[in-house]
PDB file of C-alpha atoms in Angstrom:
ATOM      1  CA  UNK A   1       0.000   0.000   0.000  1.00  0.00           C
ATOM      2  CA  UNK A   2       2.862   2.827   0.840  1.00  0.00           C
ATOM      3  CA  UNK A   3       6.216   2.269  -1.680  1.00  0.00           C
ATOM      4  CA  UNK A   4       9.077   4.703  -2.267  1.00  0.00           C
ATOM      5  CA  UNK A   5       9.099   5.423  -5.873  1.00  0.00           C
ATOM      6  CA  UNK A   6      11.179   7.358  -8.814  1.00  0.00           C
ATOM      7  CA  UNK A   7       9.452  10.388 -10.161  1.00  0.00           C
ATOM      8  CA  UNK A   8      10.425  12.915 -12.312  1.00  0.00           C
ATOM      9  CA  UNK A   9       8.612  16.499 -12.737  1.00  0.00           C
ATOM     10  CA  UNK A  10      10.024  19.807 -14.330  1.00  0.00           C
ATOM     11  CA  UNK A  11       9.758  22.927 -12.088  1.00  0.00           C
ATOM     12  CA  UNK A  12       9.902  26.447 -12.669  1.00  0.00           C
ATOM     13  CA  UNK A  13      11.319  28.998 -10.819  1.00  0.00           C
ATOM     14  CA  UNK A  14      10.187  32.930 -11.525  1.00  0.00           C
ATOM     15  CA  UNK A  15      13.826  35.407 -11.815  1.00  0.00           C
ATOM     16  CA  UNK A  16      13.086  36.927  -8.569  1.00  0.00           C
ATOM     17  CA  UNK A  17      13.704  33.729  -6.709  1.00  0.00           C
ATOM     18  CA  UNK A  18      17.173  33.575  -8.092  1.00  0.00           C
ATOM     19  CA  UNK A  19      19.960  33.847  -5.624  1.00  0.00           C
ATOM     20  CA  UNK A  20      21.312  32.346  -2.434  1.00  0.00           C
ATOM     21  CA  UNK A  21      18.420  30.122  -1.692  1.00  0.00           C
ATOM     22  CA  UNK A  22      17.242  29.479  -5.075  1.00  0.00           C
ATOM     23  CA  UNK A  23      18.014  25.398  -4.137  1.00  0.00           C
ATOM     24  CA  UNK A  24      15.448  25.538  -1.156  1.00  0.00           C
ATOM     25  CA  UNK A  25      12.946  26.972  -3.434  1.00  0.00           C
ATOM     26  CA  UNK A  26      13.362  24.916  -5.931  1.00  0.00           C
ATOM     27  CA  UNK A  27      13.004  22.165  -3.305  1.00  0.00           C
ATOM     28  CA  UNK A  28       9.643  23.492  -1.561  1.00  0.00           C
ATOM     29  CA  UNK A  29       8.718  24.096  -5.536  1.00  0.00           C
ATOM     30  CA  UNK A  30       8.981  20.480  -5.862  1.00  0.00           C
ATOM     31  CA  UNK A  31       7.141  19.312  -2.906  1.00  0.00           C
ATOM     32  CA  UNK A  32       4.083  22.118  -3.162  1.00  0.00           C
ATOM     33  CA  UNK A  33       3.682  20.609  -7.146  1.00  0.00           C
ATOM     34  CA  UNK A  34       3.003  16.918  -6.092  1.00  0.00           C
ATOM     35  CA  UNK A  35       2.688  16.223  -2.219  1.00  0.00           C
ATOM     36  CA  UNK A  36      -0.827  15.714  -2.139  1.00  0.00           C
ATOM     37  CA  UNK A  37      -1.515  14.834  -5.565  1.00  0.00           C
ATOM     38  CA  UNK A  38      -2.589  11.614  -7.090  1.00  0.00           C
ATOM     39  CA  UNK A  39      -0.661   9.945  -9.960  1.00  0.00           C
ATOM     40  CA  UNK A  40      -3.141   7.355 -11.545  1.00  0.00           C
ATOM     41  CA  UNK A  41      -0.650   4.860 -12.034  1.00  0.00           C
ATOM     42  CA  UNK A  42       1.813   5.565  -8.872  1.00  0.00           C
ATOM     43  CA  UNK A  43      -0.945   6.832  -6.162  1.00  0.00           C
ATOM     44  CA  UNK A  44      -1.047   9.305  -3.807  1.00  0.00           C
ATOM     45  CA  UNK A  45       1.895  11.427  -3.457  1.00  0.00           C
ATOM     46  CA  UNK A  46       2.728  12.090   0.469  1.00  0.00           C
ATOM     47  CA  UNK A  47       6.109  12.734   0.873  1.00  0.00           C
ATOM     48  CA  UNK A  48       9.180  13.699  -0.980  1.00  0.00           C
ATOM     49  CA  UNK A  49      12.241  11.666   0.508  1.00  0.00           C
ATOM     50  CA  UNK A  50      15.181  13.220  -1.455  1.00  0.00           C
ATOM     51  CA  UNK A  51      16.244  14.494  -4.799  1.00  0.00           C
ATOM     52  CA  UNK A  52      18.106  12.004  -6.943  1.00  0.00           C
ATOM     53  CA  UNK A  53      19.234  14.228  -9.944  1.00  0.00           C
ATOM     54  CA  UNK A  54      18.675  17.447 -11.226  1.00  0.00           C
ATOM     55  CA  UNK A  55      19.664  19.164 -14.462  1.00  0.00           C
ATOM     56  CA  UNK A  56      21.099  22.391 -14.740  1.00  0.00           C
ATOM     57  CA  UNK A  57      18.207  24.923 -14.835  1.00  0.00           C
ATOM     58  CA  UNK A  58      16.893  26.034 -18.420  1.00  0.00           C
ATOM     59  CA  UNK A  59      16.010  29.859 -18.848  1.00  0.00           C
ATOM     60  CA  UNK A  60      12.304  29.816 -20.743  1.00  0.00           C
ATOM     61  CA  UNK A  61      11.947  32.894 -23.518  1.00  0.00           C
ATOM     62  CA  UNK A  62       9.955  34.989 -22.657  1.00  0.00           C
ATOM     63  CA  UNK A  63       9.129  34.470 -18.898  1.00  0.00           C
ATOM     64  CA  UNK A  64      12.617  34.660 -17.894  1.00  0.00           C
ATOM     65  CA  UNK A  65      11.951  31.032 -15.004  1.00  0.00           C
ATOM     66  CA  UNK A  66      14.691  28.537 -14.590  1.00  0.00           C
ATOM     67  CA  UNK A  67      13.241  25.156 -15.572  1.00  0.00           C
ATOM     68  CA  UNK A  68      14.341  22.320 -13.978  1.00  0.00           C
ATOM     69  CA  UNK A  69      13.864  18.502 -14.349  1.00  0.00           C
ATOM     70  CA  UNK A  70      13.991  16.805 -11.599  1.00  0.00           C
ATOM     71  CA  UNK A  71      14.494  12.725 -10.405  1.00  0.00           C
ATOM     72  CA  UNK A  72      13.228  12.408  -6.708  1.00  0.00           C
ATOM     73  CA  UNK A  73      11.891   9.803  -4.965  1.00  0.00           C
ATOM     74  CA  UNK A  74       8.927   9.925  -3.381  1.00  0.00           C
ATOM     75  CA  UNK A  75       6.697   7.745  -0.450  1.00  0.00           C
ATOM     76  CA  UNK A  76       3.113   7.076  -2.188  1.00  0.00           C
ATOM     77  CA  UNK A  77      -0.110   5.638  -0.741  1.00  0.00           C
ATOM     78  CA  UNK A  78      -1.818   2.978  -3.810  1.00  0.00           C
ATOM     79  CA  UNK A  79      -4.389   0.967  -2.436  1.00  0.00           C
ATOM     80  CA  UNK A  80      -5.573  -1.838  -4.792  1.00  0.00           C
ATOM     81  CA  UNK A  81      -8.896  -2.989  -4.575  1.00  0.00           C
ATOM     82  CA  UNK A  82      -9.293  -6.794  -2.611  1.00  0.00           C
ATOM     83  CA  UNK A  83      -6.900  -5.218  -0.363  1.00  0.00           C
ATOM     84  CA  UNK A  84      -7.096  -5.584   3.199  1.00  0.00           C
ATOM     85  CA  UNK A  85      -5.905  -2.550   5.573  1.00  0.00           C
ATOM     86  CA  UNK A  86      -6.314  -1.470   8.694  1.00  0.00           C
ATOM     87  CA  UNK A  87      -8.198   2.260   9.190  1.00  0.00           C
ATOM     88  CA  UNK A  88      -9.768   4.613  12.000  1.00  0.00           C
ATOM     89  CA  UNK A  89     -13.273   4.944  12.092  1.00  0.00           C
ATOM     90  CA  UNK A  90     -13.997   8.102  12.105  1.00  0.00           C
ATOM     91  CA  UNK A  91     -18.337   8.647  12.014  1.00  0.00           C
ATOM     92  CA  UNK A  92     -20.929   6.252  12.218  1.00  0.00           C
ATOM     93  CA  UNK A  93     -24.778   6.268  11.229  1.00  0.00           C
ATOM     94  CA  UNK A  94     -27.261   3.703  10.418  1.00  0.00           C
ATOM     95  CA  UNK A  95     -26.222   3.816   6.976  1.00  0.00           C
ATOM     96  CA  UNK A  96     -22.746   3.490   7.250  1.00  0.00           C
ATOM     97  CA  UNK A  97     -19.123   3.390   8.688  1.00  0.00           C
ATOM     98  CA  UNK A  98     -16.471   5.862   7.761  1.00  0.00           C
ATOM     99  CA  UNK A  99     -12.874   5.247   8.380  1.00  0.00           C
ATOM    100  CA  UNK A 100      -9.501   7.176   7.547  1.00  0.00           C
ATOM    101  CA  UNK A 101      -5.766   5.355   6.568  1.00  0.00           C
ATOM    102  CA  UNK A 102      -3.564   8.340   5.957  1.00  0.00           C
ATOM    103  CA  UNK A 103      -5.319  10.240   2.845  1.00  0.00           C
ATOM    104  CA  UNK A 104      -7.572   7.515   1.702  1.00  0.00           C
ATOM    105  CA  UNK A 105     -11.223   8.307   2.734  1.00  0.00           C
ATOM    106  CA  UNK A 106     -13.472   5.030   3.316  1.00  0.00           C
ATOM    107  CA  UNK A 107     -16.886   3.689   3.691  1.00  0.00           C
ATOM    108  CA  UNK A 108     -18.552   0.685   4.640  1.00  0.00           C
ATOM    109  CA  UNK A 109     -22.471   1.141   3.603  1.00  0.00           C
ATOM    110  CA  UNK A 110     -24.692  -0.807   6.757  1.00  0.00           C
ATOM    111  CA  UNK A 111     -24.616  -4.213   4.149  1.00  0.00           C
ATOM    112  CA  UNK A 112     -21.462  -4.329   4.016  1.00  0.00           C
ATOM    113  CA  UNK A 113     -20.803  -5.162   7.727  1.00  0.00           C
ATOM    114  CA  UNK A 114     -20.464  -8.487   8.012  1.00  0.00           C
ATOM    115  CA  UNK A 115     -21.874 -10.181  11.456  1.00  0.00           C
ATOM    116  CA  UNK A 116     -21.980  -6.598  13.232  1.00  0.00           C
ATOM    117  CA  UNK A 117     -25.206  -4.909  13.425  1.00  0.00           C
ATOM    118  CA  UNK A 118     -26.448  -1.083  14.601  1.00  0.00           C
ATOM    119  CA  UNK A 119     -27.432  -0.411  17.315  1.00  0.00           C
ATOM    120  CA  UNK A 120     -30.038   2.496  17.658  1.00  0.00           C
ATOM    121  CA  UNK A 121     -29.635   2.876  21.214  1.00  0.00           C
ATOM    122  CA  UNK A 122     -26.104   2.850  21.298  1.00  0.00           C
ATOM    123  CA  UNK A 123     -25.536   4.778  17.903  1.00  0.00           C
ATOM    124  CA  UNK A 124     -22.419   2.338  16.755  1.00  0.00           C
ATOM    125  CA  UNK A 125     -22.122  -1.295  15.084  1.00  0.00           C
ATOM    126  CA  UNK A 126     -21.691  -4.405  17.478  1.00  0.00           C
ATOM    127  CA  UNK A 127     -21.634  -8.128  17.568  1.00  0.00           C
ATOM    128  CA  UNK A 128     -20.894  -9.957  20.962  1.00  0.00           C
ATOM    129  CA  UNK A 129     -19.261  -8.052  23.069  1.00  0.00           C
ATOM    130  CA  UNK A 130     -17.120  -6.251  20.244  1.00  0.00           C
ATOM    131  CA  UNK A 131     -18.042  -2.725  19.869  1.00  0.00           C
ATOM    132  CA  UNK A 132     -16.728  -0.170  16.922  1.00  0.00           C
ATOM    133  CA  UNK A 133     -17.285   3.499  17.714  1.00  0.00           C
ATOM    134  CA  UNK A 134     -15.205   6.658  16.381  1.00  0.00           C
ATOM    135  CA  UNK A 135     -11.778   5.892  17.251  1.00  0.00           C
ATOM    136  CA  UNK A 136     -11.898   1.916  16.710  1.00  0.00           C
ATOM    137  CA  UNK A 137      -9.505   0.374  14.732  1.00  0.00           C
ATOM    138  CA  UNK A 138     -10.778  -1.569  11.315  1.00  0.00           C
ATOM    139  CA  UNK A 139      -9.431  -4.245   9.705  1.00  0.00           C
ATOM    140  CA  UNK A 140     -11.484  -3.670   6.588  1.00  0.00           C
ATOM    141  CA  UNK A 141     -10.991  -5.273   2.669  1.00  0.00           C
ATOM    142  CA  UNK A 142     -10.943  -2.420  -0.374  1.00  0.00           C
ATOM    143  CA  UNK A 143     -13.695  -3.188  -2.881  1.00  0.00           C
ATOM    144  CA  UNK A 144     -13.754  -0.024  -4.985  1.00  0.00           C
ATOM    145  CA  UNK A 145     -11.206   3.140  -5.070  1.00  0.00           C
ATOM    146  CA  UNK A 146     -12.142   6.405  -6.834  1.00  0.00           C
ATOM    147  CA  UNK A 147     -10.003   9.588  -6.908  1.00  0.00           C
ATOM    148  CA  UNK A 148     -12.131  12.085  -8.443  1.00  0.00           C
ATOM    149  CA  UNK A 149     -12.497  14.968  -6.417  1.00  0.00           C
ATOM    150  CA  UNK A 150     -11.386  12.876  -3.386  1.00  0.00           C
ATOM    151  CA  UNK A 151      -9.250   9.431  -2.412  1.00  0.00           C
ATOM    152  CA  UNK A 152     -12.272   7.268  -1.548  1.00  0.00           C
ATOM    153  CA  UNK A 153     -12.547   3.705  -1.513  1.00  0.00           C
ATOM    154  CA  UNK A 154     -15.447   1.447  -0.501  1.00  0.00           C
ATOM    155  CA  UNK A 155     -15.120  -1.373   1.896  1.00  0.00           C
ATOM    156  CA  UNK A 156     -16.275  -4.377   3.822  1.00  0.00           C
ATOM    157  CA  UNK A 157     -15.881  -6.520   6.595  1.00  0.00           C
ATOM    158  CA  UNK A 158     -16.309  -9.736   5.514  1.00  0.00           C
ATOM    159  CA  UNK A 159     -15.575 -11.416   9.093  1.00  0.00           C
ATOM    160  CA  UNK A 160     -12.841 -14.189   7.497  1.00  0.00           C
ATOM    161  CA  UNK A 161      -9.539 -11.937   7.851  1.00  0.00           C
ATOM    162  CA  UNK A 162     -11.753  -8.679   8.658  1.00  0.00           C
ATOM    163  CA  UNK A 163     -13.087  -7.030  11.439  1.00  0.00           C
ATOM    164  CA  UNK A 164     -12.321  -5.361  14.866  1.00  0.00           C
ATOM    165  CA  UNK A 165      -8.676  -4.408  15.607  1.00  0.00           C
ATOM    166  CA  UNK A 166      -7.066  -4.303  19.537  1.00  0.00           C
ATOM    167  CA  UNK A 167      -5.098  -0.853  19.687  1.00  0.00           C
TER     168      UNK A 167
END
């Protein structure tokens, strides 16, 4: 789910940036362009580790910005879907169960469940004498991941390698 990767992204820098600590914004260039971003077919950016290589900058006509190509590695979240992870709940209504692992935003619709039930009363999901509330810790299996104006994946708990987690 989280792997250090190779990237590589170009990077302008405007003329009046030039100078002693043009290297440190170049740098905090880099990270504002792709921490947070997703890559379809590396993930979610969340961290650059270090900068590999980097070519001498390039002056573009007519703007007068250095642009630089960079090679940096970076730490990226990529869940794939029959995945199992473990995530926070974070709400709970009748309807559903919403968790958090790092960036990835997930929900487990009331169906989805497995053996643990609502409780109206209680206003969380039980089954014996195991409880999950805000703050509980899911073991939960990916069935769907989206990315479109959010990282969002749909879950279950499917009780055979699923379920309630001891912190």
């Amino acid at each position: 789910m989280f792997f250090k990767i190779s990237l590589e992204k170009q990077v302008a820098i405007a003329p009046q940036f030039f100078g002693p600590n043009f290297l440190n914004k170049v740098k905090d260039e880099l990270r504002g362009n792709v921490i947070g971003k997703f890559l379809p077919k590396q993930g979610f950016v969340i961290a650059v580790m270090n900068i590999v290589n980097k070519d001498k900058p390039l002056l573009q006509e007519g703007t007068g910005n250095a642009l630089i190509d960079i090679v940096f590695d970076a730490i990226v979240i990529h869940p794939f879907s029959q995945q199992v992870i473990e995530a926070v709940v974070t709400n709970i209504t009748k309807e559903k169960i919403e968790l958090k692992a790092g960036p990835l935003v997930i929900a487990i619709h009331h169906s989805n469940t497995g053996s643990f039930k609502f409780d109206e009363s209680q206003k969380n999901y039980s089954y014996e004498n195991q409880i999950i509330e805000p703050g509980s810790l899911l073991r939960v299996r990916l069935k769907g991941i989206s990315c479109e104006s959010t990282f969002f994946a749909i879950a279950e708990i499917d009780d055979k390698s699923t379920g309630l987690r001891s912190c």
